[in-house]
Coordinates of C-alpha atoms in Angstrom, one line a residue:
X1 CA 41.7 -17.1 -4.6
X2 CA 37.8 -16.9 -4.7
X3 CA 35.9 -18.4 -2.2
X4 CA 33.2 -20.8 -3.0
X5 CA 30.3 -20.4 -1.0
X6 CA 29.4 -23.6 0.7
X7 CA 25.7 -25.3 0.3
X8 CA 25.0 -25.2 3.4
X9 CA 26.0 -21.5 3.9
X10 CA 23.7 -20.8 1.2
X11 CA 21.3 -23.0 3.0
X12 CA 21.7 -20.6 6.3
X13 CA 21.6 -17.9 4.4
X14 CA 18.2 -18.3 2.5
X15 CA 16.8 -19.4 6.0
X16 CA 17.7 -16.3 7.9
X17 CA 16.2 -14.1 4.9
X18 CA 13.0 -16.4 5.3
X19 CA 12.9 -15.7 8.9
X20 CA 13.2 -12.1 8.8
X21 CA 11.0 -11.8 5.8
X22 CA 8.3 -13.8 8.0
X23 CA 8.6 -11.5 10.8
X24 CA 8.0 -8.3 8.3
X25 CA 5.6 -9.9 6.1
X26 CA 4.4 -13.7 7.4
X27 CA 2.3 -15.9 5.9
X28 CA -1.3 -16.8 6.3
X29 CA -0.9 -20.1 7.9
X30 CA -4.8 -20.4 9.6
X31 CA -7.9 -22.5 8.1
X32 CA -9.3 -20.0 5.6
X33 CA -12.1 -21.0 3.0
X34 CA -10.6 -22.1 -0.5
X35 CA -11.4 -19.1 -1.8
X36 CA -8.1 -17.2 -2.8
X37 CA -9.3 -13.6 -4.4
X38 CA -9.9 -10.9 -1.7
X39 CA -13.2 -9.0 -2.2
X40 CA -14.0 -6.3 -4.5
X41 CA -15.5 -3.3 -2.5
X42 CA -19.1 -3.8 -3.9
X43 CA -19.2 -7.6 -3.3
X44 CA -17.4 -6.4 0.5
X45 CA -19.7 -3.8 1.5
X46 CA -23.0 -6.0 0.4
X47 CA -21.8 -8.3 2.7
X48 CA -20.7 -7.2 5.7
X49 CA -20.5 -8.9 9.1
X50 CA -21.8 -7.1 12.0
X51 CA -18.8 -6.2 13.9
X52 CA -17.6 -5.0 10.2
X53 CA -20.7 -2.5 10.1
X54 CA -19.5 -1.7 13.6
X55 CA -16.4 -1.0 12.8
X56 CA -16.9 0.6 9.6
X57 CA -19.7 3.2 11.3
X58 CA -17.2 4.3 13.8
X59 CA -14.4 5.1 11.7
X60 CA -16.3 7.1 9.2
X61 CA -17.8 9.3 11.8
X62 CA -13.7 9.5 13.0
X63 CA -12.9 10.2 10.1
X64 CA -15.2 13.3 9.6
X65 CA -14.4 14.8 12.5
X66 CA -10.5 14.3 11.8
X67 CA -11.4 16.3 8.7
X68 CA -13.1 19.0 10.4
X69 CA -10.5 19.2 12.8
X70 CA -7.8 19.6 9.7
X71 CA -10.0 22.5 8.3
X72 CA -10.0 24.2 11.3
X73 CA -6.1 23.7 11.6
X74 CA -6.1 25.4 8.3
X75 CA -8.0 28.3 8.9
X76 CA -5.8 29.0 12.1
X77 CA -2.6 28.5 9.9
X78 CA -3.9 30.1 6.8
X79 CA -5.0 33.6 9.2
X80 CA -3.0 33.5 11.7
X81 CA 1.0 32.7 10.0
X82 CA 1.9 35.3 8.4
X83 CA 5.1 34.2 6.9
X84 CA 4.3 32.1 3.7
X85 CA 7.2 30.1 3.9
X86 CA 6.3 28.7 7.1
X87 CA 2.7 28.7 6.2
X88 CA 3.7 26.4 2.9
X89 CA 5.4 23.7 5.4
X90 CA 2.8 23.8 7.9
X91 CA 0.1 22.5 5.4
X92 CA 2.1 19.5 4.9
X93 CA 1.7 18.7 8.4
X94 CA -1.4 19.4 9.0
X95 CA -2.7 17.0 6.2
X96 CA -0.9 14.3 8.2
X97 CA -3.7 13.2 10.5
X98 CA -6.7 13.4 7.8
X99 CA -4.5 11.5 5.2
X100 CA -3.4 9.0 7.1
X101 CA -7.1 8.6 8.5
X102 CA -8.5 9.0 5.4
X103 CA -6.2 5.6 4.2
X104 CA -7.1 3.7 6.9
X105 CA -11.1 4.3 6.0
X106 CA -11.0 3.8 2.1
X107 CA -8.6 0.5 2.9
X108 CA -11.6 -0.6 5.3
X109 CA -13.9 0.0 2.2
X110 CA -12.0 -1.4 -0.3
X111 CA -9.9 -4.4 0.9
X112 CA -7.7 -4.5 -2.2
X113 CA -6.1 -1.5 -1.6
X114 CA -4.9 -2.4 2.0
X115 CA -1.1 -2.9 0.8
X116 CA -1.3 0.2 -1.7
X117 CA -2.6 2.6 0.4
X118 CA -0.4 1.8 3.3
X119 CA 2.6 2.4 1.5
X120 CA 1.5 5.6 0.1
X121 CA 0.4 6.5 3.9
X122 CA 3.6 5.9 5.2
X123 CA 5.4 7.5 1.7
X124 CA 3.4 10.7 2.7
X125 CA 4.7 10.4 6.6
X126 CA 8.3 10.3 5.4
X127 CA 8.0 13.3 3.4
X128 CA 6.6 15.3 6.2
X129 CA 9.4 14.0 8.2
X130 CA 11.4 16.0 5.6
X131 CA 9.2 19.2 6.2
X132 CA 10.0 18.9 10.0
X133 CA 13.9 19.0 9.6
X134 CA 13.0 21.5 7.1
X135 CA 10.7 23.7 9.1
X136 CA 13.5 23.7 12.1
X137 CA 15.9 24.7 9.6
X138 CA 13.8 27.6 8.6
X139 CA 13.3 28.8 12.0
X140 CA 16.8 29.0 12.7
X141 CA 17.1 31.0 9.7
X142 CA 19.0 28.8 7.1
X143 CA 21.7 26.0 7.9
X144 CA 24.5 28.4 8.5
X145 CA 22.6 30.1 11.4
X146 CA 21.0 26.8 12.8
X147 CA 25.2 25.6 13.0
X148 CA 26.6 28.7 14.5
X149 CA 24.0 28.9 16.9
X150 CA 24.7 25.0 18.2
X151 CA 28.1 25.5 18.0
X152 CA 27.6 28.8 20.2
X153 CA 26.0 27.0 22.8
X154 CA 28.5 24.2 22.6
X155 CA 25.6 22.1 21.6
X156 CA 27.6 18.7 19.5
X157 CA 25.2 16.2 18.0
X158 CA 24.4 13.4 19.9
X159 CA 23.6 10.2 18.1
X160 CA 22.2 8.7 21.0
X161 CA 18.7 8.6 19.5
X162 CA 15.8 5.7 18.6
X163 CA 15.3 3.5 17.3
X164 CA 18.6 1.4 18.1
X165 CA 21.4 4.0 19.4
X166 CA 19.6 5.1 22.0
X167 CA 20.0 1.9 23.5
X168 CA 24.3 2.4 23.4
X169 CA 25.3 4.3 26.5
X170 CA 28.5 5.6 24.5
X171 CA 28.9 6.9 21.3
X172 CA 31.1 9.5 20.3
X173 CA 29.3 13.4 19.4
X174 CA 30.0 14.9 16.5
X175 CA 30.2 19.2 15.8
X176 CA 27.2 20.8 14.9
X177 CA 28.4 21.7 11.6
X178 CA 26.5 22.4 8.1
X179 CA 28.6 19.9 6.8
X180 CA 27.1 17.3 9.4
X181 CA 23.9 18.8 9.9
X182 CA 23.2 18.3 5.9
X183 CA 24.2 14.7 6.4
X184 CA 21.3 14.3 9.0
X185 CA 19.1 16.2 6.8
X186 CA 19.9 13.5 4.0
X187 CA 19.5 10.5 6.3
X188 CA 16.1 11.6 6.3
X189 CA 15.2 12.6 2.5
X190 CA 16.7 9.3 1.8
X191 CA 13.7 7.7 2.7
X192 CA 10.7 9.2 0.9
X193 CA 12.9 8.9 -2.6
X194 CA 13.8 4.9 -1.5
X195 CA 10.1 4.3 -0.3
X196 CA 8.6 5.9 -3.8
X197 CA 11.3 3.1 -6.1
X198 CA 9.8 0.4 -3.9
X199 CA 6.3 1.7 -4.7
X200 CA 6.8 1.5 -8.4
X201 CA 8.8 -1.7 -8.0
X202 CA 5.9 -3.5 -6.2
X203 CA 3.2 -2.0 -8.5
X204 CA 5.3 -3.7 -11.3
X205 CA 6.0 -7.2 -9.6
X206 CA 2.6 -7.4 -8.9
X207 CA 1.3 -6.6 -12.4
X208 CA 4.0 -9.0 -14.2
X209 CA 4.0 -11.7 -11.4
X210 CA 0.6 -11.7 -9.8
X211 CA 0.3 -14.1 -6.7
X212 CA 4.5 -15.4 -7.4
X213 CA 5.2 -11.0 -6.4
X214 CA 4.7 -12.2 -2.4
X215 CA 8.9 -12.8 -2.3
X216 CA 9.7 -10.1 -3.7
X217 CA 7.6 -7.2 -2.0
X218 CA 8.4 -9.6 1.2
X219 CA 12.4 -8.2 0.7
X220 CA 11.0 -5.0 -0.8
X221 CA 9.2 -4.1 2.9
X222 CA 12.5 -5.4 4.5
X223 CA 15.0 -2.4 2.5
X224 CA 12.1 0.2 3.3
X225 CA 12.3 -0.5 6.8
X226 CA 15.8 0.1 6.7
X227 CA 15.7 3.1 5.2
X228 CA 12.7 4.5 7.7
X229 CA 14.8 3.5 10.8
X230 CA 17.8 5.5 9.5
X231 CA 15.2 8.8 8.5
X232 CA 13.6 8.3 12.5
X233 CA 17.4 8.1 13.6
X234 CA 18.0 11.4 11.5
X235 CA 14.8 13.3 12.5
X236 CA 15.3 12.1 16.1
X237 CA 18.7 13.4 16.1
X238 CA 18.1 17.2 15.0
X239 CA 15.1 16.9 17.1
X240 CA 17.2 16.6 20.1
X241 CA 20.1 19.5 19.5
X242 CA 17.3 22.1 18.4
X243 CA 14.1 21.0 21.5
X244 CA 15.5 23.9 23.8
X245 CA 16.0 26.7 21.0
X246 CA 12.4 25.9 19.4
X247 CA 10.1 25.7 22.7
X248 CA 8.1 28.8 22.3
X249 CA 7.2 27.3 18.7
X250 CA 6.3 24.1 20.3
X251 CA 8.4 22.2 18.1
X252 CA 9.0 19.1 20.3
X253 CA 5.0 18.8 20.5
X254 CA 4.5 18.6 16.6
X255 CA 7.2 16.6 16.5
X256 CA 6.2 14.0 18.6
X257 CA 2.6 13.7 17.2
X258 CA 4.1 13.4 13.5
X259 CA 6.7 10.7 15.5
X260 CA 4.0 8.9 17.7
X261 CA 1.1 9.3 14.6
X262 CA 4.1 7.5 12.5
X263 CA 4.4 4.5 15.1
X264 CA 0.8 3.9 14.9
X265 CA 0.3 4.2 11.1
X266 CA 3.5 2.3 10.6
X267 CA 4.2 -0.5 13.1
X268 CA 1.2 -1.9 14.8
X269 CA 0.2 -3.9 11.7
X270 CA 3.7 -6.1 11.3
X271 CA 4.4 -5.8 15.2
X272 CA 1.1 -6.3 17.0
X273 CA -1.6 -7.7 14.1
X274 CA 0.9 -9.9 11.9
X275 CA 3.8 -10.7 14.2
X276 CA 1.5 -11.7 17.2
X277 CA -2.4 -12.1 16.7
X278 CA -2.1 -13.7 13.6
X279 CA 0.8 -15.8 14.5
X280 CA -1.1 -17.1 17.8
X281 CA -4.3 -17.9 15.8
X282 CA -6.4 -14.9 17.5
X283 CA -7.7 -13.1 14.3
X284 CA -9.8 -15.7 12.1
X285 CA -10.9 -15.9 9.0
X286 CA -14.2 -14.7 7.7
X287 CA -16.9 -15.3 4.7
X288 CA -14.8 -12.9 2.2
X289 CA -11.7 -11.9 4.3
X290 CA -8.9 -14.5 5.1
X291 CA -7.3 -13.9 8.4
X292 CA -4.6 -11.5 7.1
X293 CA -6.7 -9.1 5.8
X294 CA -9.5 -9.6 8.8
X295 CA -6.0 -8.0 10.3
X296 CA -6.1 -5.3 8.1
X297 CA -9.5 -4.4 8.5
X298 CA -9.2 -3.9 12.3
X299 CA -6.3 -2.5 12.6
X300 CA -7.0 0.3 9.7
X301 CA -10.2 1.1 12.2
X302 CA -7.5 1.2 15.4
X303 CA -6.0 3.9 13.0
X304 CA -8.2 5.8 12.6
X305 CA -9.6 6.1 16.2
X306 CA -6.0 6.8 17.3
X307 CA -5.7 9.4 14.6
X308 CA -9.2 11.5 16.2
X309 CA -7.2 11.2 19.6
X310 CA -3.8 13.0 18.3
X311 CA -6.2 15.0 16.2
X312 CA -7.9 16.3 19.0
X313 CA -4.4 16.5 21.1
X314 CA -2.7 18.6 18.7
X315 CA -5.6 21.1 18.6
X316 CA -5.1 21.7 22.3
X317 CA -1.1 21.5 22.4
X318 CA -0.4 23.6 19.5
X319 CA -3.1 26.5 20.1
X320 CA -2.4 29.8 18.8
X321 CA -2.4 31.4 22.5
X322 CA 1.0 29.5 23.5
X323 CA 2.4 29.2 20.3
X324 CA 5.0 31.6 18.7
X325 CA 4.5 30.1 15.2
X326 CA 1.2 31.7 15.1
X327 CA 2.6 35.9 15.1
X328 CA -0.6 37.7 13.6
X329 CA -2.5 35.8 16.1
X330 CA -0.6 37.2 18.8
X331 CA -0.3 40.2 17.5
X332 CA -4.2 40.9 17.0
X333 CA -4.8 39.6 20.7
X334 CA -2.2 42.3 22.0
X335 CA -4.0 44.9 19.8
X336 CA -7.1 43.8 21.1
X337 CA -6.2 43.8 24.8
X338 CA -4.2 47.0 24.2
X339 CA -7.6 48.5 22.7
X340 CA -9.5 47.3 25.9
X341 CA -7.6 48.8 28.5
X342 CA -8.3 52.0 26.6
X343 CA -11.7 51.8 26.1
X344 CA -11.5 51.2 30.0
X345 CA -9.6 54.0 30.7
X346 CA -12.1 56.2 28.4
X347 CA -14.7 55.1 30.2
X348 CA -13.5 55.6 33.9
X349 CA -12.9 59.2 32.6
X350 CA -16.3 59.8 31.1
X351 CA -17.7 58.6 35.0
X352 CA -15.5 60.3 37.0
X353 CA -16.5 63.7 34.8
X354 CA -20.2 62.9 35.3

């Protein structure tokens, strides 16, 4: 027999998808001015507050130095890795920091695109994601080598990892097959494919619907979260198994600033800005900006401040000297030493025959 669902279950129901809607995406419940448009960037940058020109001063000079930094990232890469293959995913991550710096600053400048260019952010985060699995995968030398040499080492796969499992203190391991290895790998090129149909659905909601889109990209943001807490549980997961066999490429390293870089980008506006500073009334609303995207504003400039400090990190933890990726550079510093111990050598001979 079919079951008839109740009113009041569907009462429960529409309130506990109200509720978690409201903690991804709430609404702008503080005293704002009855104006309703946000600002184009002309009519915003004309008109700027003084903590905006502040703000906005800082993060471009951040900014220019986090593309400086990205060059010089390149040139190392671009000289110094001599296998193309590697060089070709290596690119992908070092755009991470200037293009997630780089949407933080234009969003700040243009107000409108706040939404947009966060999602494409993010979209580019979970394709690098991809490269990482991708990249350790490569180093092993293809999935059949990265399983036999887990499975050598008796290393199983642990699911034990964030954002959730981690928390379990028993789950069962599985083999470090290809079979379950590809599985992983899929967990995490789910996300970039699910992320880029919620990008076109939103773009069309918002151009058919206009101010009545709000519900839907609410439950839109809801089914991408899902699927980028199952790609961090699949990236965290090959992370772990392969952190011991990838050391002398500092793997874990450019793992975690892709990982924390993500958190930042990602999280602190639903978490921090919408979830408690808006929610408690401590961001207000200004001439042109409402608070919600006063929210936005500052929290794009927190970006890309913390972006310059991972910037500046990975320059120091991934440097050529202590980093196998980099082989030509290694190899023209033991060339070089190796040709000044002999012009040494040459040299004590010439004094000890005078």
């Amino acid at each position: 027999m079919l079951h008839l669902v109740e009113p009041e279950e569907v009462g429960a129901m529409r309130a506990a998808l109200n509720l978690i809607g409201s903690m991804v995406l709430p609404m702008d419940t503080s005293n704002c001015s009855d104006r309703h448009d946000t600002p184009s960037a002309p009519e915003f940058l004309r008109n700027l507050e003084p903590f905006q020109t502040v703000l906005l001063s800082i993060s471009s000079v951040t900014t220019i130095i986090v593309l400086t930094l990205s060059l010089i990232h390149w040139f190392y890469v671009y000289n110094y890795v001599s296998i193309e293959k590697r060089r070709n995913k290596l690119y992908w991550l070092i755009a991470v920091f200037p293009v997630a710096c780089t949407c933080s600053f234009v969003a700040m400048c243009v107000p409108r695109t706040a939404v947009i260019l966060t999602s494409i952010g993010i979209l580019y985060y979970l394709m690098c994601l991809f490269v990482i699995v991708s990249l350790a995968r490569h180093l092993f030398g293809g999935r059949e080598s990265f399983s036999t040499c887990l499975q050598y080492d008796d290393r199983p796969i642990d699911f034990r990892s964030p954002p959730f499992c981690c928390i379990l203190p028993k789950l069962p391991t599985a083999r470090s097959t290809e079979r379950n290895i590809r599985r992983l790998e899929w967990c995490v090129l789910q996300a970039p494919i699910v992320r880029s149909i919620i990008i076109l659905f939103d773009v069309v909601a918002v151009a058919e619907l206009r101010e009545d889109a709000t519900p839907f990209i609410r439950y839109s943001d809801m089914a991408t979260l899902c699927s980028l807490l199952l790609a961090i549980f699949g990236v965290h997961t090959l992370a772990r198994v392969t952190s011991n066999k990838l050391s002398a490429y500092c793997f874990m390293s450019m793992f975690r600033l892709v990982d924390i870089s993500l958190f930042f980008f990602s999280a602190q506006q639903p978490i921090i800005f919408q979830n408690v500073l808006l929610r408690f009334n401590l961001i207000s609303c200004g001439p042109l900006l409402n608070s919600q995207e006063n929210a936005y504003f500052v929290c794009n400039f927190i970006i890309t401040c913390e972006m310059l400090l991972l910037s500046a990190l990975a320059t120091w933890l991934l440097a050529p000297r202590h980093n196998a990726m980099f082989d030509a550079y290694r190899q023209s510093m033991t060339l070089s030493e190796t040709t000044a111990s002999l012009n040494e050598t040459e040299q004590s001979m010439i004094e000890q025959d005078i």
